[in-house]
Coordinates of N, CA and C in Angstrom, one line a residue:
F963 N -47.6 64.9 44.9 CA -48.7 64.0 44.6 C -49.6 63.8 45.8
V964 N -49.0 63.7 47.0 CA -49.7 63.4 48.2 C -50.6 64.7 48.5
G965 N -50.1 65.9 48.3 CA -50.8 67.1 48.5 C -52.1 67.1 47.6
Q966 N -51.9 66.8 46.3 CA -53.1 66.7 45.5 C -54.1 65.6 45.9
L967 N -53.6 64.5 46.3 CA -54.4 63.4 46.8 C -55.3 63.9 48.0
L968 N -54.6 64.5 48.9 CA -55.3 65.0 50.1 C -56.4 66.0 49.8
V969 N -56.1 66.9 48.9 CA -57.1 67.9 48.5 C -58.3 67.2 47.8
L970 N -58.0 66.3 46.9 CA -59.1 65.6 46.1 C -60.0 64.8 47.1
L971 N -59.4 64.3 48.2 CA -60.2 63.6 49.1 C -60.9 64.6 50.1
F972 N -60.3 65.7 50.4 CA -60.9 66.6 51.4 C -62.1 67.4 50.8
V973 N -62.0 67.8 49.6 CA -63.0 68.7 49.0 C -64.4 68.0 49.0
P974 N -64.5 66.8 48.5 CA -65.8 66.1 48.5 C -66.2 65.6 49.9
T975 N -65.3 65.2 50.7 CA -65.6 64.7 52.0 C -66.1 65.9 52.9
S976 N -65.7 67.1 52.6 CA -66.1 68.3 53.5 C -67.6 68.4 53.4
Y977 N -68.3 67.9 52.4 CA -69.7 68.0 52.2 C -70.4 67.3 53.4
F978 N -69.8 66.2 53.9 CA -70.4 65.5 55.0 C -70.0 66.0 56.4
F979 N -69.3 67.2 56.5 CA -68.9 67.8 57.8 C -70.1 68.5 58.4
G980 N -71.2 68.8 57.7 CA -72.3 69.5 58.2 C -72.1 71.0 58.4
M981 N -71.1 71.6 57.7 CA -70.8 73.0 57.9 C -71.8 73.8 57.0
D982 N -71.9 75.1 57.4 CA -72.8 76.0 56.6 C -72.1 76.3 55.3
E983 N -72.9 76.8 54.3 CA -72.4 77.0 53.0 C -71.2 78.0 52.9
E984 N -71.2 79.0 53.7 CA -70.1 80.0 53.7 C -68.8 79.4 54.2
A985 N -68.9 78.7 55.3 CA -67.7 78.0 55.8 C -67.1 77.0 54.9
N986 N -68.0 76.2 54.2 CA -67.5 75.3 53.3 C -66.9 75.9 52.1
Y987 N -67.5 77.1 51.7 CA -66.9 77.9 50.6 C -65.5 78.3 50.8
Y988 N -65.2 78.8 52.0 CA -63.8 79.3 52.3 C -62.9 78.1 52.5
M989 N -63.4 77.0 53.0 CA -62.5 75.8 53.1 C -62.1 75.3 51.7
V990 N -63.1 75.3 50.8 CA -62.8 74.9 49.4 C -61.8 75.8 48.7
L991 N -61.9 77.1 49.0 CA -60.9 78.1 48.5 C -59.5 77.8 49.0
V992 N -59.4 77.6 50.3 CA -58.1 77.3 50.9 C -57.5 76.0 50.3
A993 N -58.4 75.0 50.1 CA -57.9 73.7 49.6 C -57.5 73.9 48.1
T994 N -58.2 74.8 47.4 CA -57.8 75.0 46.0 C -56.5 75.7 45.9
A995 N -56.2 76.7 46.8 CA -54.9 77.4 46.8 C -53.8 76.5 47.2
F996 N -54.1 75.6 48.1 CA -53.0 74.6 48.5 C -52.7 73.6 47.4
A997 N -53.8 73.2 46.6 CA -53.6 72.4 45.5 C -52.8 73.0 44.4
A998 N -53.0 74.3 44.2 CA -52.3 75.1 43.2 C -50.8 75.1 43.6
I999 N -50.5 75.3 44.8 CA -49.1 75.4 45.3 C -48.4 74.0 45.1
V1000 N -49.0 73.0 45.5 CA -48.4 71.6 45.4 C -48.3 71.2 43.9
T1001 N -49.2 71.7 43.1 CA -49.2 71.4 41.7 C -48.0 72.1 41.0
A1002 N -47.7 73.3 41.4 CA -46.5 74.0 40.9 C -45.2 73.3 41.3
F1003 N -45.1 72.7 42.5 CA -44.0 71.9 42.9 C -43.9 70.7 42.1
I1004 N -45.0 70.0 41.8 CA -45.0 68.8 41.0 C -44.5 69.1 39.6
D1005 N -45.1 70.2 39.0 CA -44.7 70.5 37.6 C -43.2 70.7 37.5
S1006 N -42.6 71.5 38.4 CA -41.2 71.8 38.3 C -40.3 70.6 38.6
S1007 N -40.8 69.8 39.6 CA -40.0 68.6 39.9 C -40.1 67.5 38.8
V1008 N -41.2 67.4 38.2 CA -41.3 66.4 37.1 C -40.6 66.8 35.9
I1009 N -40.6 68.1 35.6 CA -39.8 68.6 34.4 C -38.3 68.4 34.7
S1010 N -37.9 68.7 35.9 CA -36.5 68.4 36.2 C -36.1 66.9 36.1
L1011 N -37.0 66.1 36.6 CA -36.8 64.7 36.5 C -36.7 64.2 35.0
A1012 N -37.6 64.7 34.2 CA -37.7 64.3 32.8 C -36.4 64.7 32.1
A1013 N -35.8 65.8 32.5 CA -34.6 66.3 31.9 C -33.4 65.3 32.0
S1014 N -33.5 64.4 33.0 CA -32.4 63.4 33.2 C -32.6 62.2 32.2
Y1015 N -33.7 62.1 31.5 CA -33.9 61.0 30.6 C -33.6 61.4 29.2
P1016 N -33.5 60.4 28.3 CA -33.3 60.7 26.9 C -34.4 61.6 26.3
L1017 N -34.1 62.2 25.1 CA -35.0 63.1 24.5 C -36.3 62.5 24.2
R1018 N -36.3 61.2 23.7 CA -37.6 60.6 23.4 C -38.5 60.5 24.6
V1019 N -38.0 60.3 25.8 CA -38.7 60.2 27.0 C -39.3 61.6 27.3
Q1020 N -38.6 62.6 27.1 CA -39.1 64.0 27.3 C -40.2 64.3 26.3
E1021 N -40.2 63.8 25.1 CA -41.3 64.0 24.2 C -42.5 63.3 24.7
Y1022 N -42.4 62.1 25.2 CA -43.5 61.4 25.8 C -44.1 62.1 27.0
F1023 N -43.2 62.7 27.7 CA -43.6 63.5 28.9 C -44.5 64.7 28.4
Q1024 N -44.2 65.4 27.4 CA -45.0 66.5 26.9 C -46.4 65.9 26.4
F1025 N -46.4 64.8 25.8 CA -47.6 64.1 25.3 C -48.5 63.8 26.6
G1026 N -47.8 63.3 27.6 CA -48.6 63.0 28.8 C -49.2 64.2 29.5
I1027 N -48.6 65.3 29.4 CA -49.2 66.5 30.0 C -50.6 66.8 29.3
G1028 N -50.6 66.8 28.0 CA -51.8 67.0 27.2 C -52.8 65.9 27.5
L1029 N -52.4 64.6 27.7 CA -53.3 63.5 27.9 C -53.9 63.7 29.3
S1030 N -53.2 64.2 30.3 CA -53.8 64.3 31.6 C -54.9 65.3 31.6
T1031 N -54.8 66.4 30.8 CA -55.9 67.4 30.6 C -57.1 66.7 30.0
L1032 N -56.9 65.9 29.0 CA -58.0 65.1 28.4 C -58.7 64.2 29.3
I1033 N -57.9 63.5 30.2 CA -58.5 62.6 31.2 C -59.4 63.3 32.1
G1034 N -58.9 64.5 32.6 CA -59.8 65.3 33.5 C -61.1 65.7 32.8
S1035 N -61.0 66.1 31.5 CA -62.3 66.4 30.8 C -63.2 65.2 30.6
I1036 N -62.6 64.0 30.4 CA -63.4 62.8 30.3 C -64.1 62.5 31.6
Y1037 N -63.4 62.7 32.7 CA -64.0 62.4 34.0 C -65.2 63.3 34.2
R1038 N -65.1 64.6 33.9 CA -66.2 65.6 34.0 C -67.4 65.1 33.2
D1039 N -67.1 64.8 32.0 CA -68.3 64.4 31.1 C -68.9 63.1 31.5
V1040 N -68.1 62.1 31.9 CA -68.7 60.8 32.2 C -69.5 60.9 33.5
T1041 N -69.0 61.6 34.5 CA -69.7 61.7 35.8 C -71.0 62.5 35.6
K1042 N -71.0 63.4 34.6 CA -72.2 64.2 34.2 C -73.3 63.3 33.5
I1043 N -72.8 62.3 32.7 CA -73.7 61.5 31.9 C -74.4 60.5 32.7
I1044 N -73.7 59.8 33.7 CA -74.2 58.7 34.3 C -75.2 59.1 35.5
F1045 N -75.3 60.4 35.8 CA -76.2 60.8 36.8 C -77.2 61.8 36.2
P1046 N -78.5 61.8 36.7 CA -79.4 62.8 36.2 C -79.1 64.2 36.7
P1047 N -79.7 65.2 36.1 CA -79.3 66.6 36.5 C -79.6 66.9 38.0
N1048 N -80.5 66.2 38.6 CA -80.8 66.6 40.0 C -79.9 65.9 41.0
M1049 N -78.9 65.1 40.5 CA -78.0 64.4 41.4 C -76.6 65.0 41.3
I1050 N -76.5 66.3 41.4 CA -75.3 67.0 41.2 C -74.3 66.7 42.3
V1051 N -74.7 66.4 43.5 CA -73.8 66.1 44.6 C -73.2 64.8 44.3
E1052 N -73.9 63.8 44.0 CA -73.4 62.4 43.7 C -72.4 62.5 42.5
S1053 N -72.7 63.3 41.5 CA -71.9 63.4 40.4 C -70.5 64.1 40.7
S1054 N -70.6 65.1 41.6 CA -69.4 65.8 42.0 C -68.5 64.9 42.9
L1055 N -69.2 64.1 43.8 CA -68.4 63.2 44.6 C -67.7 62.2 43.8
L1056 N -68.3 61.6 42.8 CA -67.7 60.6 42.0 C -66.5 61.2 41.2
Y1057 N -66.7 62.4 40.7 CA -65.6 63.1 40.0 C -64.4 63.3 40.8
F1058 N -64.5 63.8 42.0 CA -63.4 64.1 42.9 C -62.7 62.8 43.4
Y1059 N -63.5 61.8 43.7 CA -63.0 60.6 44.2 C -62.3 59.8 43.0
S1060 N -62.8 59.9 41.8 CA -62.1 59.3 40.7 C -60.7 60.0 40.5
G1061 N -60.7 61.3 40.6 CA -59.4 62.0 40.5 C -58.5 61.6 41.6
A1062 N -59.0 61.4 42.8 CA -58.1 60.9 43.9 C -57.5 59.6 43.6
A1063 N -58.4 58.7 43.0 CA -57.9 57.3 42.7 C -56.8 57.4 41.6
T1064 N -57.0 58.3 40.7 CA -56.0 58.5 39.6 C -54.7 59.0 40.1
I1065 N -54.7 59.9 41.1 CA -53.5 60.4 41.7 C -52.8 59.3 42.5
G1066 N -53.6 58.4 43.1 CA -53.0 57.3 43.8 C -52.3 56.4 42.8
L1067 N -52.9 56.2 41.6 CA -52.3 55.4 40.6 C -51.0 56.1 40.1
C1068 N -51.0 57.4 40.0 CA -49.8 58.1 39.7 C -48.6 57.9 40.7
I1069 N -49.0 57.9 42.0 CA -48.0 57.6 43.0 C -47.4 56.3 42.8
A1070 N -48.2 55.3 42.6 CA -47.7 53.9 42.4 C -46.9 53.8 41.1
S1071 N -47.3 54.6 40.1 CA -46.5 54.6 38.8 C -45.1 55.2 39.0
Y1072 N -45.1 56.2 39.9 CA -43.8 56.9 40.1 C -42.8 55.9 40.8
Y1073 N -43.3 55.2 41.8 CA -42.4 54.2 42.5 C -42.0 53.1 41.5
R1074 N -42.9 52.7 40.6 CA -42.5 51.7 39.6 C -41.5 52.3 38.7
L1075 N -41.6 53.5 38.3 CA -40.7 54.2 37.4 C -39.3 54.2 38.0
M1076 N -39.2 54.5 39.3 CA -37.9 54.6 39.9 C -37.2 53.2 40.0
Q1077 N -37.9 52.2 39.9 CA -37.4 50.8 40.0 C -36.8 50.3 38.6
L1078 N -37.2 51.0 37.6 CA -36.7 50.5 36.2 C -35.2 50.7 36.1
D1079 N -34.6 49.8 35.3 CA -33.2 49.9 35.1 C -32.8 51.2 34.3
M1080 N -33.7 51.6 33.4 CA -33.4 52.9 32.7 C -33.4 54.1 33.6
S1081 N -34.3 54.1 34.6 CA -34.3 55.2 35.5 C -33.0 55.2 36.4
K1082 N -32.6 54.1 36.8 CA -31.4 54.0 37.7 C -30.2 54.5 36.9
K1083 N -30.1 54.1 35.6 CA -28.9 54.5 34.8 C -29.0 56.0 34.6
C1084 N -30.1 56.6 34.2 CA -30.2 58.0 33.9 C -30.0 58.8 35.2
L1085 N -30.5 58.5 36.3 CA -30.3 59.2 37.5 C -28.9 59.1 38.0
A1086 N -28.3 58.0 37.9 CA -26.9 57.8 38.3 C -26.0 58.7 37.4
R1087 N -26.3 58.7 36.1 CA -25.5 59.6 35.2 C -25.7 61.1 35.6
A1088 N -26.9 61.5 35.9 CA -27.2 62.8 36.3 C -26.4 63.2 37.6
I1089 N -26.4 62.3 38.5 CA -25.7 62.6 39.8 C -24.2 62.7 39.6
E1090 N -23.7 61.8 38.7 CA -22.3 61.8 38.4 C -21.9 63.1 37.7
E1091 N -22.7 63.6 36.8 CA -22.4 64.8 36.1 C -22.4 66.0 37.0
E1092 N -23.4 66.0 38.0 CA -23.5 67.1 39.0 C -22.3 67.1 39.9
E1093 N -21.8 65.9 40.3 CA -20.6 65.9 41.2 C -19.4 66.3 40.4
K1094 N -19.3 65.9 39.1 CA -18.2 66.4 38.3 C -18.2 67.9 38.1
H1095 N -19.4 68.4 38.0 CA -19.5 69.9 37.8 C -19.0 70.6 39.0
H1096 N -19.4 70.2 40.2 CA -19.0 70.8 41.5 C -17.5 70.6 41.7
H1097 N -17.0 69.4 41.3 CA -15.5 69.2 41.4 C -14.7 70.1 40.6
V1098 N -15.1 70.3 39.3 CA -14.4 71.2 38.4 C -14.4 72.6 39.0
H1099 N -15.6 73.1 39.4 CA -15.6 74.5 40.0 C -14.8 74.6 41.2
A1100 N -14.8 73.6 42.1 CA -14.0 73.7 43.3 C -12.5 73.8 43.0
H1101 N -12.0 73.0 42.0 CA -10.6 73.1 41.6 C -10.3 74.5 40.9
A1102 N -11.3 74.9 40.1 CA -11.1 76.2 39.5 C -11.0 77.3 40.5
H1103 N -11.8 77.2 41.5 CA -11.8 78.3 42.6 C -10.5 78.3 43.3
Q1104 N -10.0 77.1 43.6 CA -8.7 77.0 44.3 C -7.5 77.5 43.4
D1105 N -7.6 77.3 42.1 CA -6.6 77.8 41.2 C -6.6 79.3 41.1
S1106 N -7.9 79.9 41.1 CA -8.0 81.3 41.1 C -7.4 82.0 42.3
K1107 N -7.6 81.3 43.5 CA -7.0 81.8 44.7 C -5.5 81.8 44.7
A1108 N -4.9 80.7 44.1 CA -3.5 80.6 44.0 C -2.9 81.7 43.1
I1109 N -3.6 82.0 42.0 CA -3.2 83.0 41.1 C -3.2 84.4 41.7
M1110 N -4.3 84.6 42.5 CA -4.4 85.9 43.2 C -3.3 86.1 44.2
A1111 N -2.9 85.0 44.9 CA -1.9 85.0 45.9 C -0.5 85.3 45.3
N1112 N -0.3 84.7 44.1 CA 1.0 84.9 43.4 C 1.1 86.2 42.7
G1113 N -0.1 86.9 42.6 CA -0.1 88.2 41.9 C 0.1 88.1 40.4
T1114 N -0.3 87.0 39.8 CA -0.1 86.8 38.4 C -1.5 86.6 37.7
H1115 N -1.6 86.9 36.4 CA -2.8 86.8 35.7 C -2.8 85.5 34.8
K1116 N -1.8 84.6 35.0 CA -1.7 83.5 34.2 C -2.9 82.6 34.4
T1117 N -3.5 82.1 33.4 CA -4.7 81.3 33.4 C -4.4 79.8 33.4
I1118 N -4.9 79.0 34.3 CA -4.7 77.6 34.3 C -5.9 76.9 33.7
P1119 N -5.7 76.2 32.5 CA -6.9 75.7 31.8 C -7.6 74.7 32.6
T1120 N -8.9 74.8 32.6 CA -9.8 73.8 33.3 C -11.0 73.6 32.3
E1121 N -11.9 72.7 32.7 CA -13.0 72.5 31.9 C -13.9 73.7 31.9
A1122 N -13.8 74.6 32.9 CA -14.6 75.8 32.9 C -13.9 77.0 32.3
S1123 N -12.7 76.8 31.7 CA -12.0 77.9 31.1 C -12.6 78.3 29.8
P1124 N -12.5 79.6 29.4 CA -13.1 80.0 28.1 C -12.3 79.4 26.9
L1125 N -12.9 79.2 25.8 CA -12.2 78.7 24.6 C -11.3 79.8 24.0
I1126 N -11.7 81.1 24.2 CA -10.9 82.2 23.6 C -10.3 82.9 24.8
P1127 N -8.9 82.9 24.9 CA -8.3 83.5 26.0 C -8.5 85.0 26.1
A1128 N -8.6 85.5 27.3 CA -8.8 86.9 27.5 C -7.6 87.7 27.3
T1129 N -7.6 88.8 26.5 CA -6.5 89.7 26.4 C -6.5 90.8 27.4
M1130 N -5.3 91.4 27.7 CA -5.2 92.4 28.7 C -5.0 93.7 28.1
D1131 N -5.8 94.8 28.6 CA -5.5 96.1 28.1 C -4.5 96.8 29.0
S1132 N -4.4 98.1 28.9 CA -3.4 98.8 29.6 C -3.7 98.9 31.1
N1133 N -5.0 98.7 31.5 CA -5.3 98.7 32.9 C -5.3 97.3 33.5
K1134 N -4.7 96.3 32.7 CA -4.6 94.9 33.2 C -6.0 94.3 33.5
K1135 N -7.0 94.6 32.6 CA -8.3 94.0 32.7 C -8.6 93.2 31.5
P1136 N -9.2 92.1 31.6 CA -9.6 91.3 30.4 C -10.5 92.1 29.5
T1137 N -10.3 92.0 28.2 CA -11.1 92.8 27.2 C -12.1 91.9 26.4
T1138 N -12.0 90.6 26.6 CA -12.8 89.7 25.8 C -14.2 89.5 26.6
N1139 N -15.2 89.3 25.8 CA -16.5 88.9 26.4 C -16.8 87.5 26.5
S1140 N -15.7 86.6 26.2 CA -15.9 85.2 26.2 C -15.4 84.5 27.4
T1141 N -15.1 85.3 28.5 CA -14.6 84.7 29.7 C -15.7 84.0 30.5
V1142 N -15.3 82.9 31.1 CA -16.3 82.2 31.9 C -15.8 82.2 33.4
S1143 N -16.6 82.5 34.3 CA -16.2 82.6 35.7 C -15.8 81.2 36.2
S1144 N -14.7 81.1 36.9 CA -14.3 79.9 37.5 C -14.9 79.6 38.9
V1145 N -15.7 80.5 39.3 CA -16.4 80.4 40.6 C -17.8 80.0 40.4
E1146 N -18.3 79.2 41.3 CA -19.8 78.8 41.2 C -20.6 80.1 41.2
P1147 N -21.5 80.2 40.2 CA -22.3 81.5 40.1 C -23.3 81.6 41.2
D1148 N -23.5 82.8 41.7 CA -24.4 83.1 42.7 C -25.8 83.0 42.3
K1149 N -26.7 82.3 43.0 CA -28.1 82.1 42.6 C -28.9 83.3 42.5
W1150 N -28.6 84.3 43.4 CA -29.3 85.6 43.3 C -28.9 86.4 42.1
V1151 N -27.7 86.3 41.7 CA -27.3 87.0 40.5 C -28.0 86.4 39.3
V1152 N -28.0 85.1 39.2 CA -28.7 84.4 38.1 C -30.2 84.8 38.1
L1153 N -30.8 84.8 39.3 CA -32.2 85.2 39.5 C -32.5 86.6 38.9
R1154 N -31.6 87.5 39.2 CA -31.8 88.9 38.7 C -31.7 88.9 37.2
K1155 N -30.9 88.1 36.6 CA -30.7 88.1 35.1 C -32.0 87.5 34.5
V1156 N -32.6 86.5 35.1 CA -33.7 85.8 34.4 C -35.1 86.3 35.0
F1157 N -35.0 87.4 35.8 CA -36.2 87.8 36.5 C -37.3 88.3 35.5
F1158 N -36.8 89.0 34.4 CA -37.8 89.6 33.4 C -38.5 88.4 32.7
N1159 N -37.7 87.4 32.3 CA -38.3 86.3 31.6 C -39.2 85.5 32.5
E1160 N -38.8 85.3 33.7 CA -39.7 84.6 34.7 C -41.0 85.4 34.9
S1161 N -40.9 86.7 34.9 CA -42.1 87.6 35.1 C -43.0 87.4 33.9
M1162 N -42.5 87.3 32.7 CA -43.3 87.1 31.6 C -44.0 85.8 31.6
V1163 N -43.3 84.7 32.1 CA -44.0 83.4 32.2 C -45.1 83.5 33.3
L1164 N -44.8 84.2 34.4 CA -45.8 84.3 35.4 C -47.0 85.0 34.9
L1165 N -46.8 86.1 34.2 CA -47.9 86.9 33.6 C -48.7 86.1 32.6
L1166 N -48.0 85.3 31.8 CA -48.7 84.4 30.8 C -49.6 83.4 31.5
F1167 N -49.1 82.7 32.6 CA -49.9 81.8 33.3 C -51.1 82.4 34.0
M1168 N -50.9 83.6 34.6 CA -52.0 84.2 35.3 C -53.1 84.7 34.4
S1169 N -52.7 85.3 33.2 CA -53.7 85.7 32.3 C -54.4 84.5 31.6
T1170 N -53.7 83.5 31.3 CA -54.3 82.3 30.7 C -55.3 81.6 31.7
L1171 N -54.9 81.4 32.9 CA -55.7 80.7 33.9 C -56.9 81.6 34.4
A1172 N -56.7 82.9 34.2 CA -57.8 83.8 34.5 C -59.0 83.7 33.5
L1173 N -58.6 83.2 32.3 CA -59.6 83.1 31.2 C -60.2 81.7 31.2
W1174 N -59.3 80.7 31.4 CA -59.7 79.3 31.3 C -59.2 78.6 32.5
P1175 N -60.2 77.9 33.3 CA -61.6 77.7 32.9 C -62.6 78.7 33.5
P1176 N -62.3 79.7 34.4 CA -63.4 80.4 35.0 C -64.2 81.3 34.0
L1177 N -63.6 82.0 33.2 CA -64.3 82.9 32.3 C -65.0 82.1 31.2
V1178 N -64.4 81.1 30.7 CA -65.0 80.3 29.6 C -66.4 79.7 30.0
T1179 N -66.5 79.3 31.3 CA -67.7 78.7 31.8 C -68.9 79.7 31.9
E1180 N -68.6 81.0 31.8 CA -69.6 82.1 31.9 C -70.1 82.5 30.6
I1181 N -69.6 81.9 29.5 CA -70.1 82.2 28.1 C -71.5 81.5 28.0
E1182 N -72.5 82.3 27.6 CA -73.8 81.7 27.5 C -74.1 81.2 26.0
S1183 N -75.0 80.3 25.9 CA -75.4 79.8 24.6 C -76.8 80.3 24.3
F1184 N -76.9 81.0 23.2 CA -78.2 81.4 22.7 C -78.8 80.5 21.6
N1185 N -78.0 79.7 21.1 CA -78.5 78.7 20.0 C -79.0 77.4 20.6
F1186 N -78.4 77.1 21.8 CA -78.8 75.8 22.5 C -79.2 76.0 23.9
P1187 N -80.4 76.6 24.1 CA -80.8 76.9 25.5 C -81.0 75.6 26.3
S1188 N -81.3 74.5 25.8 CA -81.4 73.3 26.5 C -80.1 72.9 27.2
L1189 N -79.0 73.0 26.4 CA -77.7 72.7 27.0 C -77.3 73.7 28.1
E1190 N -77.7 74.9 27.9 CA -77.5 75.9 29.0 C -78.2 75.6 30.3
Q1191 N -79.4 75.2 30.2 CA -80.2 74.9 31.3 C -79.7 73.6 32.0
S1192 N -79.3 72.6 31.3 CA -78.8 71.4 31.9 C -77.4 71.4 32.4
G1193 N -76.7 72.5 32.1 CA -75.3 72.6 32.6 C -74.3 72.0 31.6
W1194 N -74.7 71.4 30.5 CA -73.8 70.8 29.6 C -73.0 71.8 28.8
W1195 N -73.5 72.9 28.6 CA -72.8 73.9 27.7 C -71.5 74.3 28.3
S1196 N -71.4 74.6 29.5 CA -70.1 74.9 30.2 C -69.2 73.7 30.1
L1197 N -69.7 72.5 30.3 CA -68.8 71.3 30.2 C -68.2 71.1 28.8
I1198 N -69.1 71.4 27.8 CA -68.6 71.3 26.5 C -67.5 72.3 26.2
L1199 N -67.7 73.5 26.6 CA -66.6 74.5 26.4 C -65.3 74.1 27.1
L1200 N -65.4 73.6 28.3 CA -64.2 73.1 29.0 C -63.5 72.0 28.3
T1201 N -64.3 71.1 27.8 CA -63.8 69.9 27.1 C -63.1 70.3 25.8

């Protein structure tokens, strides 16, 4: 949130730095890239946080994502309405500063959320489950070491044990596909398994954001030339 707040304050304020157009152009590009990075961190962090709450809260969270997009569109339209076409600088300044004020409100709302009794209970439960998960895997790892030291294949039941016991073939190897590792999974192994799906998600976001908003705003209107000249046509398409 702080990263987004700084960008929304820096971009309009850079207009008063007295830089030439090219320098200001590159500074805005760098600020935009930085905003994209911190927004990605915000998205993943908030989704993880929402997963600790009941299902109805997660449903409201999805609704809030769509509402935030609508709020941004309303800001663009309102700041365009209240200023004449020749005051584009003032309109842009109000748009960015309004967004910064909204992010400040989001920061205050986050701290208020963390103070709620519901948040404290949900987060405490999530921490307890995480500690229990590590505790179970630690014991299972110790049990596996003891089994290997004794040279036996006897399985000690734990919460991480498979529901269907593994059978042994002639080579003394388990033949069932229902085994569950008693050792904490390696993150790189998991990453390799989900790499294809993650790549598809990355490709989807890249292709979608390459079309909206940049390409959408380049669509011309031949039926409403007045909207095209006033700049309203691109805003309507974005909204």
